[in-house]
Structure formats: C-alpha cells, structure tokens
XYZ file of C-alpha atoms in Angstrom:
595
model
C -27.242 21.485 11.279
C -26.209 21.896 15.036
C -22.763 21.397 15.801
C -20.897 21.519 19.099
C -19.164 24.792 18.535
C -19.198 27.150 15.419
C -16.905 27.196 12.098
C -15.046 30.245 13.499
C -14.342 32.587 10.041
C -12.524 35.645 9.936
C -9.766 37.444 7.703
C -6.341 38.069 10.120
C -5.685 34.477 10.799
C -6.718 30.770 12.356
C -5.243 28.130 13.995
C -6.667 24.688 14.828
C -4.965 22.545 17.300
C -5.738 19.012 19.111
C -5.110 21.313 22.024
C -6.607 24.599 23.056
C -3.539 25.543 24.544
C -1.657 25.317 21.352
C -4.236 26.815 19.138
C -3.652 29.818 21.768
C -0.378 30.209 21.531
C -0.038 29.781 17.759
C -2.761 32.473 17.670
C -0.554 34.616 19.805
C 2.064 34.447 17.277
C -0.126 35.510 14.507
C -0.968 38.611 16.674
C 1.920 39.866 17.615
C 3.436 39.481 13.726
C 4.163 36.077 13.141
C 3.677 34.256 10.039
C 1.819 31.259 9.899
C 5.299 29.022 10.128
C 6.402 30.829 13.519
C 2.923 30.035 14.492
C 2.838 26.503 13.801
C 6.433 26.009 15.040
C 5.378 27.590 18.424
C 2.585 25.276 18.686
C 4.042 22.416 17.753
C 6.886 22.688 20.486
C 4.058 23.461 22.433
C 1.730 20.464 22.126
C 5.165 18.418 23.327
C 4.346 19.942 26.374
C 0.754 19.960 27.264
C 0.159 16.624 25.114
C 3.310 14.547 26.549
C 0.917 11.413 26.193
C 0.774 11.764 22.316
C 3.992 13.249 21.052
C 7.614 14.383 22.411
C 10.837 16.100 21.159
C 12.456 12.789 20.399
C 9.611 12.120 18.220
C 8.672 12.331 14.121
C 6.624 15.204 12.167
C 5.531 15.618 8.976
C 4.396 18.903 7.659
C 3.206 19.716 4.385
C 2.894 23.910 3.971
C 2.092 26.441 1.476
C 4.523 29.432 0.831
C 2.109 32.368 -0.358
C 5.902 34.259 -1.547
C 6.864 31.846 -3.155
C 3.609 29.976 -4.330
C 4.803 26.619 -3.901
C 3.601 23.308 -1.524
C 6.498 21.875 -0.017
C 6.403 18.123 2.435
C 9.002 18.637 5.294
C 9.979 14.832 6.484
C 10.431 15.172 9.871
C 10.410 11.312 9.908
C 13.949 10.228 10.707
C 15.693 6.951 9.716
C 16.586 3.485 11.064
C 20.166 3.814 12.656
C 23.292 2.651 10.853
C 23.629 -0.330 13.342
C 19.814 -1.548 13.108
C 19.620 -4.499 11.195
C 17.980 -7.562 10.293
C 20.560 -9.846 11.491
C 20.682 -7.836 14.830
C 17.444 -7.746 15.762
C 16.485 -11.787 14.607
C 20.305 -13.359 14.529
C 22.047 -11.760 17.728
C 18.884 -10.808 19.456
C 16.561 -13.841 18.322
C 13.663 -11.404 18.005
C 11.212 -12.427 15.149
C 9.439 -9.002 15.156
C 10.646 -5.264 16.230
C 9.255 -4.477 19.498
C 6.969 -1.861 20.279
C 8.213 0.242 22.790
C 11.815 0.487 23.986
C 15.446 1.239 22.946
C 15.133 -0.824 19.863
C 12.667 0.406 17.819
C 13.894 3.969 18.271
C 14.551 5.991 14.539
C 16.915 9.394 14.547
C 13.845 11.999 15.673
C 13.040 13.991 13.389
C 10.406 16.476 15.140
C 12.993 19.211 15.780
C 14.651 19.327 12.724
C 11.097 19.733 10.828
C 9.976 22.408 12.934
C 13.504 24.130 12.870
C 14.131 23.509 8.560
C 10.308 25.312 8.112
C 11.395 28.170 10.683
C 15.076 28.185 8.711
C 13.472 28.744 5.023
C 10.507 30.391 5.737
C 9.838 31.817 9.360
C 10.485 35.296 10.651
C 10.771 35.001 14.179
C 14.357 33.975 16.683
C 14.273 30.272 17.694
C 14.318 31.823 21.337
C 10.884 33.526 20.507
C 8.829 30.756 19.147
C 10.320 28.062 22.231
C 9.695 30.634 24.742
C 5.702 28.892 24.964
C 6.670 25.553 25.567
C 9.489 26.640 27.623
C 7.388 28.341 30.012
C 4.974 25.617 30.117
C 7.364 23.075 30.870
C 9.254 25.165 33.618
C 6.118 26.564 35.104
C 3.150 23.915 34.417
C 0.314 23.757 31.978
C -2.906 22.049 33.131
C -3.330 18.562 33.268
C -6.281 16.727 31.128
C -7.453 13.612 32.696
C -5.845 11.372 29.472
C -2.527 12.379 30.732
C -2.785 11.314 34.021
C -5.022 7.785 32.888
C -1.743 6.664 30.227
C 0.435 7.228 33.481
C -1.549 5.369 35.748
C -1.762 2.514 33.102
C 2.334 2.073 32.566
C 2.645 3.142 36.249
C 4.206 -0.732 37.278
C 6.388 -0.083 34.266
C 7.527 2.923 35.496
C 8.287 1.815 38.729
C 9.817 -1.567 38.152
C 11.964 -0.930 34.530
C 11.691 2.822 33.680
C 12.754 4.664 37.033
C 13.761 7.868 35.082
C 10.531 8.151 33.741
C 9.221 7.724 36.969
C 11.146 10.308 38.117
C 9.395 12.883 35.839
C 6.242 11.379 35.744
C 5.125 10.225 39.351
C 6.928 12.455 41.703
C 4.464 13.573 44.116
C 2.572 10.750 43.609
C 1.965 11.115 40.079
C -0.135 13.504 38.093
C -3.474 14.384 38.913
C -6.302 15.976 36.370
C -6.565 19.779 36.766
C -3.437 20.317 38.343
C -0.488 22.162 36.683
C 1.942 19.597 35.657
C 5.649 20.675 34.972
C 8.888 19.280 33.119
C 11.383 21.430 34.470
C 14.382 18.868 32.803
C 12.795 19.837 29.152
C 12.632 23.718 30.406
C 16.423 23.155 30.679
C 17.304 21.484 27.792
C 15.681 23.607 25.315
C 17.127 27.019 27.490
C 20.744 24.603 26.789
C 19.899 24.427 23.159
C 19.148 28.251 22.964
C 22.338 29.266 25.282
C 24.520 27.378 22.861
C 22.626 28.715 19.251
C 23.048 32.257 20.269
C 26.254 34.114 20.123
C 26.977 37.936 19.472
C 26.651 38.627 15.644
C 24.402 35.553 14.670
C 21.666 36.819 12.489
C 18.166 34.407 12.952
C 19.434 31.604 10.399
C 23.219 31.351 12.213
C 20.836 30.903 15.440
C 18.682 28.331 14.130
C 21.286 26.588 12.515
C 23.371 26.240 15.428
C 20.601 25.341 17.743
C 19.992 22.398 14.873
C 24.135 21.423 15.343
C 23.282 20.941 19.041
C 20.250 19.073 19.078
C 21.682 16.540 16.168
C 25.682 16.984 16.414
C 25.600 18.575 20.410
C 24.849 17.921 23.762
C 21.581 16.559 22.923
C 22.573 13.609 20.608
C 25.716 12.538 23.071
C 22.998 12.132 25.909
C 20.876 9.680 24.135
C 23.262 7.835 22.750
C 24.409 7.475 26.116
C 21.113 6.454 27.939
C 20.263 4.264 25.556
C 23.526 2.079 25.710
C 21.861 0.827 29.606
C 18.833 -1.916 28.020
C 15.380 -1.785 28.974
C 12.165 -3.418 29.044
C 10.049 -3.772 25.774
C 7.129 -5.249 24.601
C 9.437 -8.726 23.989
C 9.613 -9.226 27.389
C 13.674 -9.236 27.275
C 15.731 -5.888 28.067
C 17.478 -4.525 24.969
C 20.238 -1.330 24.673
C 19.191 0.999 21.580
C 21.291 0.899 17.943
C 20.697 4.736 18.077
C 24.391 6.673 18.305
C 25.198 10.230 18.115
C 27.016 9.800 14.497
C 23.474 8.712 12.988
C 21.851 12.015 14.527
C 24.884 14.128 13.102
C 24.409 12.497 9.298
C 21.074 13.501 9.580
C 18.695 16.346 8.472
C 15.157 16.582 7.672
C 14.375 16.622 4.252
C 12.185 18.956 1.770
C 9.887 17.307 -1.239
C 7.579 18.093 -3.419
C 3.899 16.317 -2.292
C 2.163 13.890 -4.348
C -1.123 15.535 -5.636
C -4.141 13.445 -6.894
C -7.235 15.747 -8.285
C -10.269 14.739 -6.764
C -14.167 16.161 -7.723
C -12.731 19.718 -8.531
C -9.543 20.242 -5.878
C -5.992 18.957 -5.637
C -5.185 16.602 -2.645
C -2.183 16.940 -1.159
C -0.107 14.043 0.516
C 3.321 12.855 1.750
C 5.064 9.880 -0.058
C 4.515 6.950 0.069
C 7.432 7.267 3.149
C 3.910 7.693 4.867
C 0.700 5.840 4.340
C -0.564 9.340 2.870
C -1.105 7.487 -0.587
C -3.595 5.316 0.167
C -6.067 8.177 0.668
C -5.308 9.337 -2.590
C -6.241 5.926 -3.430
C -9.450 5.747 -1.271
C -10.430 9.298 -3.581
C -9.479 7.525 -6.696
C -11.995 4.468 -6.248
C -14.722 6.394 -4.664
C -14.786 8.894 -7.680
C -16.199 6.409 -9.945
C -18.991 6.070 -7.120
C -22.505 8.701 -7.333
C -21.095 9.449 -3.521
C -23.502 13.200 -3.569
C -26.414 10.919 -4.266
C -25.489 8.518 -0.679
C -26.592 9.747 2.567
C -23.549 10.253 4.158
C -24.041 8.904 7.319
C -25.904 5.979 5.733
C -25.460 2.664 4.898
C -24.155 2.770 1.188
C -21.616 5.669 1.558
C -20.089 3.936 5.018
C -19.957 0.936 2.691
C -18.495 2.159 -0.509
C -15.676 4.166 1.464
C -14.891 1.171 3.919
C -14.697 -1.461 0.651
C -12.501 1.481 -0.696
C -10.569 1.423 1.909
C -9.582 -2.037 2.308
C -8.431 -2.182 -1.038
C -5.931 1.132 -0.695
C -4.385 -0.195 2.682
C -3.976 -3.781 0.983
C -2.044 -1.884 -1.659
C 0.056 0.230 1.148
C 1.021 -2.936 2.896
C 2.193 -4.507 -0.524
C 4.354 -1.376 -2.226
C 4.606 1.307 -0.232
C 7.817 2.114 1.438
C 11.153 4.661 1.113
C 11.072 5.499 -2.233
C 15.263 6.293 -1.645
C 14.802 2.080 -0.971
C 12.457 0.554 -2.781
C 10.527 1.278 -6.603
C 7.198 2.327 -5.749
C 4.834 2.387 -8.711
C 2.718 5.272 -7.210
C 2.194 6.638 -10.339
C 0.004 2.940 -11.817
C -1.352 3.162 -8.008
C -2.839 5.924 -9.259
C -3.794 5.597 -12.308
C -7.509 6.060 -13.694
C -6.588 2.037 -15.609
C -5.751 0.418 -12.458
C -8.525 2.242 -10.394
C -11.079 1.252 -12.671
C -9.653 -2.221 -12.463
C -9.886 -2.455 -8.323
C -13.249 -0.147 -8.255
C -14.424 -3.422 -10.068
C -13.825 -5.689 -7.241
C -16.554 -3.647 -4.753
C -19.505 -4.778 -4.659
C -22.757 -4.871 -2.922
C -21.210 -7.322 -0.024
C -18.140 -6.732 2.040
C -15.067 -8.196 1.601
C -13.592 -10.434 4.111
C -10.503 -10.877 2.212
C -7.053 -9.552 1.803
C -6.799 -7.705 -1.601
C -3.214 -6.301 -2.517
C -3.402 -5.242 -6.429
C -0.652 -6.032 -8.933
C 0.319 -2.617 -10.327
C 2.884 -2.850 -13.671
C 2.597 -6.477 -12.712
C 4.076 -6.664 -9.378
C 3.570 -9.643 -7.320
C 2.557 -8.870 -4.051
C 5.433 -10.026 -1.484
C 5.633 -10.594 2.368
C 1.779 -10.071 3.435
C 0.892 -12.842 5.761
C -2.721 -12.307 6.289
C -3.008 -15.335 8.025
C -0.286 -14.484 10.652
C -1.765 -11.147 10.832
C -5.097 -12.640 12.193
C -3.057 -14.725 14.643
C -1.098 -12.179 16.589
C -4.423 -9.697 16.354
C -5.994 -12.781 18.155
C -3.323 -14.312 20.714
C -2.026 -10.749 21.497
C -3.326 -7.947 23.790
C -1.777 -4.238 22.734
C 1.200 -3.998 25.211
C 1.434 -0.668 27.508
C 3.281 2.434 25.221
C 2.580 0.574 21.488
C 0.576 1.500 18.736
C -1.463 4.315 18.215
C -5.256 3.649 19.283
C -7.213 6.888 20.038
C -9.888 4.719 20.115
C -9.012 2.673 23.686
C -11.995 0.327 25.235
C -9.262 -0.146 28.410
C -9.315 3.344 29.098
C -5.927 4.817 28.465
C -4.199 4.923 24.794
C -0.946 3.139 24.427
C 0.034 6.395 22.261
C -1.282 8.434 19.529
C -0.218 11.573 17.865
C -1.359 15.331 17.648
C -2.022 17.677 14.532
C -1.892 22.137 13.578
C -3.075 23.368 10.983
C -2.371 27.513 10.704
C -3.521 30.107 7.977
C -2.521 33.474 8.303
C -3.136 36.348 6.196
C -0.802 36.360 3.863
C -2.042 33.352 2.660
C 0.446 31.063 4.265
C -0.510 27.225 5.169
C 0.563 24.799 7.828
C -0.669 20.754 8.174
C 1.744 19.603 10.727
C 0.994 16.044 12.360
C 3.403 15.772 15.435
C 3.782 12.289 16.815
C 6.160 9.714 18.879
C 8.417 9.672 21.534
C 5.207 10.096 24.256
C 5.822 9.479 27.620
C 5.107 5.767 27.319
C 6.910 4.365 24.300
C 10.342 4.835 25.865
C 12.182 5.158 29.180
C 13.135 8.888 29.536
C 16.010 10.400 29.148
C 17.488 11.920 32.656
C 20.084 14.853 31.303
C 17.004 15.597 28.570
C 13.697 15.312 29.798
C 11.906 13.240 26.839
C 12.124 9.973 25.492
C 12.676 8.495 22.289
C 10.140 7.191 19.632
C 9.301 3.869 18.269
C 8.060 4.268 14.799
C 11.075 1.150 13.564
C 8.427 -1.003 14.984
C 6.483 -0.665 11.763
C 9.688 -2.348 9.808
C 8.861 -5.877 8.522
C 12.242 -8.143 9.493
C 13.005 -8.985 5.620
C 15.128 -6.501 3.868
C 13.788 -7.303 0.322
C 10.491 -5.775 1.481
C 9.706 -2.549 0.505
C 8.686 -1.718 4.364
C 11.208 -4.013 5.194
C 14.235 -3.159 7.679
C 17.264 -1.887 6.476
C 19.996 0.928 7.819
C 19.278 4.580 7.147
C 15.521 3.572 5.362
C 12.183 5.688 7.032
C 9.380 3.365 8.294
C 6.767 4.019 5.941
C 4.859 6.335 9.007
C 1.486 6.276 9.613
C 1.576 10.240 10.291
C -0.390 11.616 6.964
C -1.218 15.273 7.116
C -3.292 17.252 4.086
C -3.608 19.773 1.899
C -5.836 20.649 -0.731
C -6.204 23.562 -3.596
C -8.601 24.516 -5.697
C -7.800 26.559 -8.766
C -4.251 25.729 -8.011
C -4.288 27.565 -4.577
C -4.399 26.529 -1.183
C -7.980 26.095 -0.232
C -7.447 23.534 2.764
C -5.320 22.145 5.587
C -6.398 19.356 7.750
C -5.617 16.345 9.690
C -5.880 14.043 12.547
C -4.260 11.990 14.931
C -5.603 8.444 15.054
C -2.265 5.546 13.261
C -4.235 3.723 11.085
C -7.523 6.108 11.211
C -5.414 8.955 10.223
C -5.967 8.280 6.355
C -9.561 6.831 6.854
C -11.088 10.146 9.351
C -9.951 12.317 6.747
C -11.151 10.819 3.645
C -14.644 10.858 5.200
C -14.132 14.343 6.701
C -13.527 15.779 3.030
C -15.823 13.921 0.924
C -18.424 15.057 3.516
C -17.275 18.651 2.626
C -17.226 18.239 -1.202
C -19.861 15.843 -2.188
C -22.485 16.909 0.273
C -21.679 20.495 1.487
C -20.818 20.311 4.522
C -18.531 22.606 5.975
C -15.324 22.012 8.181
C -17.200 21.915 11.755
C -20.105 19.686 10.274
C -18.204 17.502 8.524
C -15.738 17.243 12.046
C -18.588 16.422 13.986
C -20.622 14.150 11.956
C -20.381 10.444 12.853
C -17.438 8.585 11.642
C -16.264 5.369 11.516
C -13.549 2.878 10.720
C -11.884 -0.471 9.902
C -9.417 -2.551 11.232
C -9.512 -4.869 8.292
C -5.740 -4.667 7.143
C -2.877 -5.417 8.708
C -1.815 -2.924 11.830
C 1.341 -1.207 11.177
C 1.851 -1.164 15.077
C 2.956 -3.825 17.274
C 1.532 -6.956 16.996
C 0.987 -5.847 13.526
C -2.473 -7.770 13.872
C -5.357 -7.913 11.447
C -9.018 -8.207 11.943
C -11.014 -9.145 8.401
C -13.922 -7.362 8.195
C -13.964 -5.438 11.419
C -16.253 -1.820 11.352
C -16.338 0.176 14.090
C -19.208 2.961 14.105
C -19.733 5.651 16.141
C -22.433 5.283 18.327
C -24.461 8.121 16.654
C -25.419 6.297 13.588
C -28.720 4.994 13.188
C -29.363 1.097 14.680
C -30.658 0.544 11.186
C -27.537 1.637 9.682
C -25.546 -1.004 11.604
C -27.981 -3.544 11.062
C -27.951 -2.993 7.423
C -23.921 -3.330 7.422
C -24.028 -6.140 9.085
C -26.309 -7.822 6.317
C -23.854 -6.796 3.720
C -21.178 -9.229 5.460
C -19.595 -6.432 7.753
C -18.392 -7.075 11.127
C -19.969 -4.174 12.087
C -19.873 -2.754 15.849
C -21.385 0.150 17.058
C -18.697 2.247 19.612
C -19.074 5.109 21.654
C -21.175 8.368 20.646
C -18.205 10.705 20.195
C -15.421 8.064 19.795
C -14.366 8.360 16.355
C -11.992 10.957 14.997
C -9.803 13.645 16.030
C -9.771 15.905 12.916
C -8.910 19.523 12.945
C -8.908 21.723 9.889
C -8.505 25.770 8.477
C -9.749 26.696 5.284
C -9.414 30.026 2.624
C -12.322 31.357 0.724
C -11.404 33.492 -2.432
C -12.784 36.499 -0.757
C -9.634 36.447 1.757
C -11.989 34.554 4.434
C -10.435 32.289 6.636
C -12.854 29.054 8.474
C -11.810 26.686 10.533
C -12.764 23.983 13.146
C -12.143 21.202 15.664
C -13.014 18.083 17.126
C -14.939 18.196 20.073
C -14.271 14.437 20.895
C -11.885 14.046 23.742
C -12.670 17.835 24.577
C -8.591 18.983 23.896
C -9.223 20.448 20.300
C -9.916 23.591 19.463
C -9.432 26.452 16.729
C -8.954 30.085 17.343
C -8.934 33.032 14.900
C -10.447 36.382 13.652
C-alpha cells in the first residue's frame, strides 16, 4: 500500500508530534540522554509555542505513560477544575445565562497543562525544568515559523481582537498581524517561563526542589496573582454580554494535577488504555466492546459495512457518555456495567442493517437516563452558527478552526511511553493575559447548568474533557501509544485507526492515512452543544459507491474533503526492541522522527 511518508522503525527512540517542530525537539532530548518523559515534556511546552492556535499554557492535558522501572501505566489529569465561585446560580441567577459560554472569562477551569507536564517530569524525568523549557523558550523569544492555520484563526477573530480583546491584539497583530512563513515570536511567554525558572532555582535545590518550586509559582506565585487579576476586567463571549472570570489565585493554589490508574478494556488480543470517564475516553472502550461481537476482519475497511457497524457503534457509546459519564469524585459512574460483556450484548442488539436516526442512551444497573434534550440539541445545532474561539472542529468548511487541540506520543529505549493530548487556552478562546503572554481555557463550557447531572456544573468538579489519549499492551506490555486532536473525533479517529491495525493488518502509517470518517450524531460537548441525527461525514477518498450505499442504509451521509479527516499520530514497540511510528499527513504539521 502507498502511503504519504514511511512507518519510520528503529531501536534508540521515536517521537510523533502534530508538529514537526516538536517531534524535533523531543527527538533532541532522546539524543542527548533524555528519557522519553523529558522528551515529551519538552515537546509539549513546545507545541504551546509553534501551535498557539490549538493549545496554550493556561490550557488542560491529559497524559497516560508507561514507566519501564517501574512497570506500571499511570493517567496524569492535567484537566483542572471548575473554580470555587462558579456556580449554577451564578452563571443562570445573577448572570441570567441559560448555557456556559464558549469562549471568555467564564468558562475558564484552573489549567492544568503545567502541572501535568511538571508532576510526569517530578516522578519520573531526569532532566532540570530549565533544560526541557529551554525549546519553547527559545522559540517564543526568538520565533518559530508560521503555518498558514495560524495566521487564518487570527485573521478570523481579528474584529474581536481589535474591538474586545486589545491584549491579544497586542501579541497577535502587531506588525500587522502574522503572516505564513514568517518567524512569529511571543517574547511575553519567553519571559514568563525565564520568571518561573528565576524563581524555582536557588543554590542547593536538587531537580525535584526546582520543579517543585517552579510548580509553587505557576499555581501559588506570580503566575496565578496575574490571572486572577486580568480576569476580574469582563470581556466579550460567545453570549454577547461582557463577563469577569470566577477564576482566583486561591483555586490555583488548592490545586494539583492528579495521578490514576487507567481504565483498561481487552480488545481482539491487546489491552486498551483510557482516561476516566473525567474524559470521554470510555466511550471508545465502548465503541471496541460492541464492535467485537461484529466479523470486523471479514469487512472491507474502507467499505460500506465496517463504516456502518463502527458509526452505529458509535452513536450508541456517545449516547451513553452524554447520559453517565462525568467526575467520578462527583457523580457514580457505572463504568464497570458500561462495560460489561451483558450490557454490550444487550446494545450490540439494537444495530442493525439501517442507521439510526435516534438518540439511544442505555440504562446500565437500571439508571434512568437524565438531562439529554435531544430535541434542544437539534435546535441550537440548527439556529446557531459556531461562534469565533469555541469548540474544537479540525474539520472547518469556513476556513479557520475555532480551536482544536494537539497530541505526542514518545518511546524511548528503555521502554518508556508517552500519549500526551495537549489542548485549550489557544489564542482564540480567551483574551490574553498582558504580564503572562497566554490566555486561559474554556473547557467549563462543556458543564450542563443542572448540578444533579453527572456533567452537570458544580465547584471544584472536571468537565468531563473531550481530550482522550491511548495506550495499548499486548502480553501485558506497552505495545502502543496514539492519539489525535479532533473534540468529538478524538474517540471516533482512533477507534478506526486501531481496528484498521488489528483486524486487517495494517500498520501505524496505513492505518493514519487511510480514509476516515465521522459523525456528528450526538450531542456536541462544545458550545452550542448542538446535535445533528444521523449526520456522516466521509473523507473524500472513499468510493462514490460507498457513500451511495450509506446513504441507502438511512445515513446522512456527506462526502468531505480528500485529506480532511483525522489528525492521528502514533509510536509503537515490537518484542524484538523495534520501535515504528507515524503521522498524519493531513494539514501537513505532523510528523514522527526516530532511529
């Protein structure tokens, strides 16, 4: 099969970014003695740099990684909390808001990205915090090259930026703005991260004491005071009104990211690894669990009956994410009956040769499913255009993305594994922060306004995140790390990418740059938290008979552009100590490095 650039294999080490620049300097790491944590770390801090359109420092990340010392998988929720003073009765009582909006102060949780990177590079790194910034640092004082997506979300918020967000304006069109293929810097971030290292070091600290410290002044320091600060003065949102931020330096200080054990479902001879069902991660392990009572090896895979089977699948693991999942700290999630091979057998039953037009929530250990307005879904999906800085489309007929996310995956040779799925706080969600250089995330918009909800609102709960990285093992060791960008395509890319891989052989780069697809049947989890039954989007590779014969089965099917779908990366370990690995070509950002 011909594929737009080869499964790179070696034995020293890989890394697979959505940006070659990152995949670079994570490779750089590896090289000069870095493990495969220092390496992810750098490139994470790295891709907040050169990807400022898709993720930030004020923003979330997830990681799930693989210590080969200690031979365990560990999640690291980088996904911070609703503030102490967010509320249900603020946001509908004092505010008279009926949903969170999408961009702004408001829907603003503690960020979690720099605590995630720092805990992994705290408990199992080897390099100084000043070592693995120094990339990103350099970058942002010096300039990195510009991709034409950057400069296409700025020109699209541009009026935003001009009339309600003048600080970002003042990082973002001075000199007229950025231009494709010209080196673009952020000498306020340079600063802040050379303030964050100034005040972590101190004669005598050993790495921890550094990394520690630099954690106290990012969450209990300089950093936290200015963004409580800045976000006291409202601004414009996707409401239409001007609203300060519930964010305060006291929620930032309570704070830390926290470390887990992942959920595991075993799946036609490996073990999938997921978040919590914090995340949406879950309802891939779902989508596995129906479409392993399904001959999938005997399917074409870019045919008909395999894009129908997985997008039926589908629909019935979101409707079951929109219905339970949530913070397990908040809210009993019956993941373990979600599941199960009883209640899988149970909603496998309900596919059938037609699609389903309807809205599908099980009732697992005979829970009623509460709060899903399908109807009102449909409305606002209808009556509502995406506002500028929401949601997470990497798929954008209007040119620019409103804001989407970025994913590493790293394997070095001591068997260590990264998935890390960096997202948020990109330059059009919030209005920047002067003394700082970034802005804040939005991922609170996902809340539902009813505290008895399991994603509903309340103080100190996670939005259940779209952000999903993955694992997988095989024999009980790490075999596979790989994920995407792409909200609500994150956990529907990658169960097609690895049931390419394991039911018809395919290996990372084929499966990456076969045609993919998706739905947009269930209900967004991004503002206007719309709903389109039956929608399929295909990429524009698939056969017209393949659409035609979707369409016949009650899909409405759509054919999209020829490289439109998907933004997977991945890195895989052979038992003979070889490493693989690949990237999407799509959007021509990704790549993967290694020897």
């Amino acid at each position: 099969m011909f594929t737009t650039r080869p499964e790179i294999a070696g034995t020293f080490g890989a890394v697979a970014s959505t940006h070659w620049l990152a995949s670079q300097v994570g490779m750089a790491v590896l090289e000069r003695g870095g493990n495969a944590f220092d390496a992810a770390a750098a490139a994470g801090f790295t891709l907040q740099v050169v990807e400022p359109h898709l993720n930030g420092p004020g923003g979330d990340c997830p990681i799930i990684l693989h210590d080969a010392k200690l031979g365990q998988q560990r999640v690291i929720c980088g996904q911070g909390p609703a503030p102490a003073g967010l509320t249900v009765d603020l946001i509908q009582s004092k505010l008279g808001l009926d949903m969170m909006p999408g961009t702004g102060f408001l829907a603003a949780p503690i960020p979690g990205a720099f605590d995630a990177w720092a805990s992994m590079l705290f408990h199992h790194g080897t390099w100084r915090l000043r070592d693995v910034l120094a990339f990103a640092i350099s970058y942002a004082r010096h300039g990195a090259h510009m991709v034409p997506r950057i400069a296409q979300t700025v020109a699209s918020v541009r009026p935003l930026f001009e009339t309600e967000w003048t600080s970002s304006a003042a990082i973002w069109l001075r000199n007229g703005g950025p231009q494709p293929g010209q080196l673009y810097a952020n000498p306020v971030l340079a600063d802040t991260y050379e303030r964050v290292l100034r005040e972590a070091e101190a004669p005598g600290r050993n790495r921890e004491a550094e990394i520690q410290a630099a954690r106290d002044a990012w969450y209990s320091g300089f950093v936290a005071e200015a963004i409580e600060r800045f976000g006291r003065v409202p601004a414009m949102d996707t409401s239409g009104e001007r609203h300060a931020g519930a964010l305060t330096a006291q929620d930032m200080a309570n704070w830390r990211a926290g470390i887990e054990k992942p959920l595991a479902y075993d799946f036609m001879g490996t073990t999938v690894l997921k978040c919590g069902p914090w995340s949406q991660g879950p309802a891939m392990l779902q989508t596995l669990a129906l479409l392993s009572g399904f001959d999938i090896a005997a399917m074409d895979p870019v045919g008909d009956a395999f894009v129908h089977h997985v997008a039926e699948s589908m629909k019935l693991a979101f409707a079951d994410r929109e219905a339970f999942y949530g913070d397990p700290d908040f809210t009993d999630v019956p993941i373990e009956t979600l599941l199960s091979k009883a209640y899988t057998d149970a909603r496998r039953a309900l596919i059938s040769h037609d699609a389903s037009l309807e809205f599908r929530p099980g009732n697992p250990d005979g829970l009623p499913a509460r709060g899903v307005d399908y109807a009102a879904a449909i409305e606002r999906a209808e009556a509502m255009a995406m506002a500028a800085g929401t949601g997470e489309p990497t798929v954008s007929r209007l040119g620019a993305s409103g804001g989407d996310t970025c994913h590493v995956d790293v394997i070095d040779r001591h068997g260590n594994f990264v998935s890390a799925t960096p997202s948020a706080g990109w330059l059009q969600s919030s209005p920047a922060i002067p003394e700082l250089g970034f802005c804040l995330g939005t991922r609170c918009q996902m809340f539902w306004l009813d505290e008895s909800l399991p994603n509903g609102l309340k103080p100190g709960k996670r939005p259940r995140t779209t952000l999903s990285p993955s694992m997988v093992l095989r024999d009980g060791q790490p075999w596979l790390s790989f994920g995407t960008p792409g909200g609500e395509q994150q956990d529907q890319w990658q169960p097609i990418m690895l049931t390419r891989m394991l039911a018809h052989g395919f290996n990372i780069q084929e499966a990456i740059d076969l045609p993919s697809f998706h739905s947009e049947h269930w209900v967004s989890s991004f503002w206007p938290r719309g709903a389109k039954p039956g929608k399929l989007v295909l990429e524009g590779r698939f056969a017209a008979e393949v659409l035609s014969a979707l369409r016949a089965r009650g899909h409405k099917a759509e054919m999209g552009g020829d490289w439109s779908e998907g933004r997977l990366t991945g890195a895989r370990r052979e038992g003979d100590g070889q490493i693989f690995a690949g990237a999407n070509p799509r959007g021509m950002q990704g790549y993967a490095v290694g020897r």
